[in-house]
mmCIF file of C-alpha atoms and ligand atoms in Angstrom:
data_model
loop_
_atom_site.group_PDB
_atom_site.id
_atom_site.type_symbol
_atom_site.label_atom_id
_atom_site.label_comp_id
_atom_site.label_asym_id
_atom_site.label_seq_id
_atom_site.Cartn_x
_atom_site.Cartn_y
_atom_site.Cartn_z
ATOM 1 C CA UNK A 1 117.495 91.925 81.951
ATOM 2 C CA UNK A 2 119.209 94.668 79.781
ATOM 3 C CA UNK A 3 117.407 97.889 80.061
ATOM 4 C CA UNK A 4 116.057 99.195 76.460
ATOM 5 C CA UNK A 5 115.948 102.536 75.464
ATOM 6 C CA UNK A 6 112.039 102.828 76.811
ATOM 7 C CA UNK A 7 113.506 101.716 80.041
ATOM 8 C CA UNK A 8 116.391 104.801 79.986
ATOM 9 C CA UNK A 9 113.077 107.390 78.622
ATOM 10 C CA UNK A 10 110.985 106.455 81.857
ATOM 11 C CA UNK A 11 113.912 106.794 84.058
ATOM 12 C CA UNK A 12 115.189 110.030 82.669
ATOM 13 C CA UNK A 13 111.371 111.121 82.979
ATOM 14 C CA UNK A 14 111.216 109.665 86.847
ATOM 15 C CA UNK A 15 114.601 111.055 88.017
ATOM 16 C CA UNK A 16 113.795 114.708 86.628
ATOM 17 C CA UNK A 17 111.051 116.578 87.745
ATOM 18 C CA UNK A 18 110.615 119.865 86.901
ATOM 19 C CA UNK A 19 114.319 120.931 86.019
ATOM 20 C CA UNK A 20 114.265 117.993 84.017
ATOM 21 C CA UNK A 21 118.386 117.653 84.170
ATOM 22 C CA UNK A 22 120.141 113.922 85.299
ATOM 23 C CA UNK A 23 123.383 113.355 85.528
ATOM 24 C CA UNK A 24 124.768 110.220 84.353
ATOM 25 C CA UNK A 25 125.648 109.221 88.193
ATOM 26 C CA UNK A 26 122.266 109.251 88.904
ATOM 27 C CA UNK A 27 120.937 107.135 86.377
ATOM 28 C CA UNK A 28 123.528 104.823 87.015
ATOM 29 C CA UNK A 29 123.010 104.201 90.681
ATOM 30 C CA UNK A 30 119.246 103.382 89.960
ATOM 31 C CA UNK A 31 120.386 100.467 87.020
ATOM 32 C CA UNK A 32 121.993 97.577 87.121
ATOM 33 C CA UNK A 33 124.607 97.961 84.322
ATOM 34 C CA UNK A 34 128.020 99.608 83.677
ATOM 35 C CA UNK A 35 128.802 103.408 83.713
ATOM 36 C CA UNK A 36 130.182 103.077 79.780
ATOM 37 C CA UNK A 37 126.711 101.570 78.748
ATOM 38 C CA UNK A 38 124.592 104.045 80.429
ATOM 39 C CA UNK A 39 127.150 106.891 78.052
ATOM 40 C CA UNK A 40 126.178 104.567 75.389
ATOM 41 C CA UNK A 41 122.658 104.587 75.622
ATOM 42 C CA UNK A 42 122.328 108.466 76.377
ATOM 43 C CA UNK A 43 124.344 108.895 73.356
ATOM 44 C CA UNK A 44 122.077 106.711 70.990
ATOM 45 C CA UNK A 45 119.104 108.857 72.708
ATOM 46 C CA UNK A 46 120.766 111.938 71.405
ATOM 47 C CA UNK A 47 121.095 111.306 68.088
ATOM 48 C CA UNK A 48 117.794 109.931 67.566
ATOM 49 C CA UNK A 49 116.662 113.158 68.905
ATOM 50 C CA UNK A 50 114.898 111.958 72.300
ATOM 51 C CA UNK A 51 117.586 113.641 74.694
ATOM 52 C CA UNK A 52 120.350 116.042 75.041
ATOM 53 C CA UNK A 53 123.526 115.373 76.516
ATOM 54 C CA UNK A 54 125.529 118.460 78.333
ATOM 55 C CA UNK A 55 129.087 117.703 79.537
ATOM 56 C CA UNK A 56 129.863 117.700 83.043
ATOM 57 C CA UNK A 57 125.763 118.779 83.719
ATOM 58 C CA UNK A 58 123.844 116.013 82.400
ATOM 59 C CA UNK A 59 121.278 114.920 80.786
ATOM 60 C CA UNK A 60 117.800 115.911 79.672
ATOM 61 C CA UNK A 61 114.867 115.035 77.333
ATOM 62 C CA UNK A 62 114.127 116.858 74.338
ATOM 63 C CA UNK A 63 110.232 117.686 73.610
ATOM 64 C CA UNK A 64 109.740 114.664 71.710
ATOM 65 C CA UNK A 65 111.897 112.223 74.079
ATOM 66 C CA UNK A 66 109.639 114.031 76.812
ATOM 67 C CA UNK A 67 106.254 113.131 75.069
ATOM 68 C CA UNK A 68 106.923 109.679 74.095
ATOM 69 C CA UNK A 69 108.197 109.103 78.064
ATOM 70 C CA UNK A 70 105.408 110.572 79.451
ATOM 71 C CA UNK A 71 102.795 108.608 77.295
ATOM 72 C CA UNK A 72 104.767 105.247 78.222
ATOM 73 C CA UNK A 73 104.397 106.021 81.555
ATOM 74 C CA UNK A 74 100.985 107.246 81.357
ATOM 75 C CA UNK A 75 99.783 103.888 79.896
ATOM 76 C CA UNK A 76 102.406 102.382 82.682
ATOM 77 C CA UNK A 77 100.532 103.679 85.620
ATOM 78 C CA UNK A 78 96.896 103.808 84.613
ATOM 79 C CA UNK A 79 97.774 100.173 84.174
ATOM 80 C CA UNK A 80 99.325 99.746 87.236
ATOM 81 C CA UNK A 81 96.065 101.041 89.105
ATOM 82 C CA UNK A 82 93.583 99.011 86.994
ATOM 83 C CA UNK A 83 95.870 95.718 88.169
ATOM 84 C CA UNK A 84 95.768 96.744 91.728
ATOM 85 C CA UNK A 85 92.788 98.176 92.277
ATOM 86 C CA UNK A 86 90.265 96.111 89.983
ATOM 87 C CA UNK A 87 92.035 92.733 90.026
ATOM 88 C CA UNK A 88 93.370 92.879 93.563
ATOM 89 C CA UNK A 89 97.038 92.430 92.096
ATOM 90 C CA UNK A 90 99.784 93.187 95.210
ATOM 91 C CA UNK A 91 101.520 96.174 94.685
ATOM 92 C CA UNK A 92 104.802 94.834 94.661
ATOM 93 C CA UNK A 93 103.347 92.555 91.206
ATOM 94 C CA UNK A 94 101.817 95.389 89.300
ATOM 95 C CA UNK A 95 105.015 96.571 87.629
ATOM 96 C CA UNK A 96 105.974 93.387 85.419
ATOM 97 C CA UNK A 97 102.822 93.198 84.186
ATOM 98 C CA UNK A 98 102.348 97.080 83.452
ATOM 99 C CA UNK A 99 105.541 96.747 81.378
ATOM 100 C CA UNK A 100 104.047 94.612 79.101
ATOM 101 C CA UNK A 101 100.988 96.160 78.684
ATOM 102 C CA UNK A 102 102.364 100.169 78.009
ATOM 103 C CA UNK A 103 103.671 98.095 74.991
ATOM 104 C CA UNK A 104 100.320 96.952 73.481
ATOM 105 C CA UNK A 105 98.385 100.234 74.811
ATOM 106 C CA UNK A 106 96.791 102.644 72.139
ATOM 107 C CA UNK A 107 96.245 106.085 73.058
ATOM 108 C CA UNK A 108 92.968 105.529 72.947
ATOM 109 C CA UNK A 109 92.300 102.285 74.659
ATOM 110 C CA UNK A 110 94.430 104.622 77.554
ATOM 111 C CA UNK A 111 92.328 107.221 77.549
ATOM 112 C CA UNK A 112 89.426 104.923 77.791
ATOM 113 C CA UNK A 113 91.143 103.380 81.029
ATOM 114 C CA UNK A 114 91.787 106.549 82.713
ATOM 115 C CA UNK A 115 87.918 106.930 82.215
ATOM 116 C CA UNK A 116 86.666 103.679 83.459
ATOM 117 C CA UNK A 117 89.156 104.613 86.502
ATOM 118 C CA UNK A 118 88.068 108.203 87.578
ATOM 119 C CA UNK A 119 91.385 109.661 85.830
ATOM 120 C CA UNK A 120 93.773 108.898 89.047
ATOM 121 C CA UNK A 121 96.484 111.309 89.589
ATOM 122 C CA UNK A 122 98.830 108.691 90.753
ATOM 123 C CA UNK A 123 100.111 105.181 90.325
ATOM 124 C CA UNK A 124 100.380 102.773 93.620
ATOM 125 C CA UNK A 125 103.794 103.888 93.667
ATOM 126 C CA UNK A 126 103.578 107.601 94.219
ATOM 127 C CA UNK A 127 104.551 108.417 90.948
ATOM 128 C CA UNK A 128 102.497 111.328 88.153
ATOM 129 C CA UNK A 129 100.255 109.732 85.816
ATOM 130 C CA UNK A 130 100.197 111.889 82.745
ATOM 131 C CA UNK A 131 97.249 113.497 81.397
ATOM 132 C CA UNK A 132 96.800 112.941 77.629
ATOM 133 C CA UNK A 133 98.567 115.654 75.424
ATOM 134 C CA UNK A 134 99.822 117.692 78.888
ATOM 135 C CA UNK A 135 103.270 118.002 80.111
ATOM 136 C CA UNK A 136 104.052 117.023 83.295
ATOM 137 C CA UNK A 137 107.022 116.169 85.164
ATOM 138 C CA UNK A 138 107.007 114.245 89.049
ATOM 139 C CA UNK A 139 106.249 116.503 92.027
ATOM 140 C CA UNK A 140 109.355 115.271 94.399
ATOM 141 C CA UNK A 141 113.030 114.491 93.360
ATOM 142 C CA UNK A 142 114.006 114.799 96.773
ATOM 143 C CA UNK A 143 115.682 111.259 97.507
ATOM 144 C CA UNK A 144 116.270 109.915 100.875
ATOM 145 C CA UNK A 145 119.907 109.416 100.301
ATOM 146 C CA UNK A 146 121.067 113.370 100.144
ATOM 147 C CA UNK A 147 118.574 113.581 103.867
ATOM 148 C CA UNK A 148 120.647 113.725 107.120
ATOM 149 C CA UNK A 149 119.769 112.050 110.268
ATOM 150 C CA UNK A 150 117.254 113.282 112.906
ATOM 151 C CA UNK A 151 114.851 115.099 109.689
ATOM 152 C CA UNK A 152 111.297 113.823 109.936
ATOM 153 C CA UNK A 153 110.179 112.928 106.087
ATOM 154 C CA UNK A 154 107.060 111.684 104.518
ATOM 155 C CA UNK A 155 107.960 109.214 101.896
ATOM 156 C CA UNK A 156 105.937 110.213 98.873
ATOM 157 C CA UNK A 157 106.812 107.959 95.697
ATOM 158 C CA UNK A 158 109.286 104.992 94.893
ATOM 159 C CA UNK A 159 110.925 104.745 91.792
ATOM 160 C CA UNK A 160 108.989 102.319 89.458
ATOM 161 C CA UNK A 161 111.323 101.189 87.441
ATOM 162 C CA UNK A 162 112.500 97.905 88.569
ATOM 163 C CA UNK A 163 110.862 94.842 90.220
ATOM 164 C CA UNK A 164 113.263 93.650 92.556
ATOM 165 C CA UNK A 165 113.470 96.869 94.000
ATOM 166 C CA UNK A 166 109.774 96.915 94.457
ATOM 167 C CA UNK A 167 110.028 93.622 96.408
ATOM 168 C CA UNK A 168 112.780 94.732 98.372
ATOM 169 C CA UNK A 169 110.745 97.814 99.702
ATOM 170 C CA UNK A 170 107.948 95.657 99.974
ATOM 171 C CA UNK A 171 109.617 93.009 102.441
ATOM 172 C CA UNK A 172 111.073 96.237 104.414
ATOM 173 C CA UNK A 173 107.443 97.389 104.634
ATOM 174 C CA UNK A 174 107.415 100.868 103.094
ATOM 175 C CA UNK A 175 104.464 102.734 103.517
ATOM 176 C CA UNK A 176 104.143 105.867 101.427
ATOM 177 C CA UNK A 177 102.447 109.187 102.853
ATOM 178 C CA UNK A 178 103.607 107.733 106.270
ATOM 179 C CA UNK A 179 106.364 109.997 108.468
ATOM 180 C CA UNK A 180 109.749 108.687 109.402
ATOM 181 C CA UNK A 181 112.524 110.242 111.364
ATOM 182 C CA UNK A 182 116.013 108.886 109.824
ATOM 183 C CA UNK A 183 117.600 107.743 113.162
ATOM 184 C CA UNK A 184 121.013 105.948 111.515
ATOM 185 C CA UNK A 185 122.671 106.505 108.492
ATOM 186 C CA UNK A 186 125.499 105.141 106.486
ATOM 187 C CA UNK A 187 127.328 103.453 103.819
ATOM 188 C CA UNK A 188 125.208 100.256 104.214
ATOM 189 C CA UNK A 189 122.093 101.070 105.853
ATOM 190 C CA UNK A 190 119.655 103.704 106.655
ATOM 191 C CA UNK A 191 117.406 103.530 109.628
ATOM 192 C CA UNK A 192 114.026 105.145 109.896
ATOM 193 C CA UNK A 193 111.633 105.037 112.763
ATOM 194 C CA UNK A 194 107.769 105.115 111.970
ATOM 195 C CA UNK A 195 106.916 107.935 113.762
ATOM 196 C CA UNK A 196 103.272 106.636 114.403
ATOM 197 C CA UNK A 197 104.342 103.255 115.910
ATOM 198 C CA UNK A 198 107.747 104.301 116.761
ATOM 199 C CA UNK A 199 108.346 101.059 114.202
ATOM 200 C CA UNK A 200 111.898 100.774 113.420
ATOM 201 C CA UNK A 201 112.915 100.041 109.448
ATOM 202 C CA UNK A 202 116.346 99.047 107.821
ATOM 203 C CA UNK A 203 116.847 100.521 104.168
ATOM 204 C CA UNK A 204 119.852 99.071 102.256
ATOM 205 C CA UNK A 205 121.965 102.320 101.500
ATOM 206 C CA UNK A 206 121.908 101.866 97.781
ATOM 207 C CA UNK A 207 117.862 101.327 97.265
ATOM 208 C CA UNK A 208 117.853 105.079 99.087
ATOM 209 C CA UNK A 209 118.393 106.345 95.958
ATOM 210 C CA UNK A 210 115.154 105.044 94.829
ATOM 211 C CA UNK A 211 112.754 106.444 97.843
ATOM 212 C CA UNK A 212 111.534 110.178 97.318
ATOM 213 C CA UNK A 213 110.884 111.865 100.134
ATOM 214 C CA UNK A 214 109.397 115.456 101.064
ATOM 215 C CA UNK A 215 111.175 116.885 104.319
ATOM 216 C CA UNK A 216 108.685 118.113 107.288
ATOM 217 C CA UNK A 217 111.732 119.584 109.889
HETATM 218 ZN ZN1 ZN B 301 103.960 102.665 89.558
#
């Protein structure tokens, strides 16, 4: 499936954090498509005034791409937690069906869902839900590909942005909040040992770009 230019907001939004700058290099190794359509895109988002482009730095939402992204992915997740948590949905299944349902979402009707959920902070996945009207960016950017071997990390959120990824972690048996010590890394692979079970996992090298981590040593 093509990504639209909702799809490029969210990512932008989920890459960022609080210095809210991606480079192109980034978005590009967490999407399936060429390097000269991701330029396209990020140039369509800049002239219809949702994001800036800087040469060489990268890019970066404006206000108004940063409000519409963060109320798609506030509808997104509160969605995503009703599915899991209310009608026992697996977590790995809660993203296809969240992506239609942002779509169809009123502010309101969202509003009325974060209520009738206890206004969650975050979505199965680790990631920020938005609170109505208030900016907010994700807590961790730290991704498990820049980590060296032998650092202990907690894995804190996974990118939610595509569902094959979200199978893939969920056959390699992710668990977030849980510490792992990276004990092998390289082009193809990265190995990480639970520390609790002293469970071994295999993470293909390029979904590591997709796994945000917070470093403990
Ligand atoms: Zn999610």
């Amino acid at each position: 499936m093509t990504p639209n230019r909702e799809d490029y907001l969210k990512l932008i939004f989920e890459l960022s954090g609080e210095n809210r700058l991606v480079s192109n290099k980034q978005i590009l190794a967490n999407i399936n498509v060429s390097g000269a359509s991701v330029s396209e895109m990020i140039s369509k988002l800049a002239k219809e005034g949702l994001a800036c482009h800087t040469p060489y730095q990268g890019v970066q939402l404006t206000e108004r791409g940063w409000t519409l992204a963060s109320s798609l992915i506030r509808k997104h997740r509160l969605w995503e937690v009703f599915l899991m948590n209310n009608l026992k949905y697996s977590w790995e299944n809660i993203h296809e069906e969240a992506e239609l349902l942002e779509h169809a979402t009123s502010n309101t009707l969202a509003d009325k869902l974060s209520l009738f959920l206890n206004h969650p902070e975050v979505c199965p996945h680790g990631g920020v839900i938005p609170k109505n009207n208030e900016t907010i960016s994700e807590k961790t950017t730290t991704i498990l590909a820049d980590c060296k071997v032998e650092t202990t990390i907690q894995i804190l959120r996974v990118l939610d942005a595509d569902p094959l990824l979200l199978k893939s972690l969920k056959n390699i048996e992710i668990i977030l909040n849980e510490k792992y010590v990276i004990q092998e890394k390289n082009e193809e692979r990265t190995v990480l040992l639970q520390e609790k079970n002293q469970q071994k996992i295999t993470i293909p090298h390029r979904i590591t770009n997709a796994i945000f981590i917070k470093t403990l040593m």
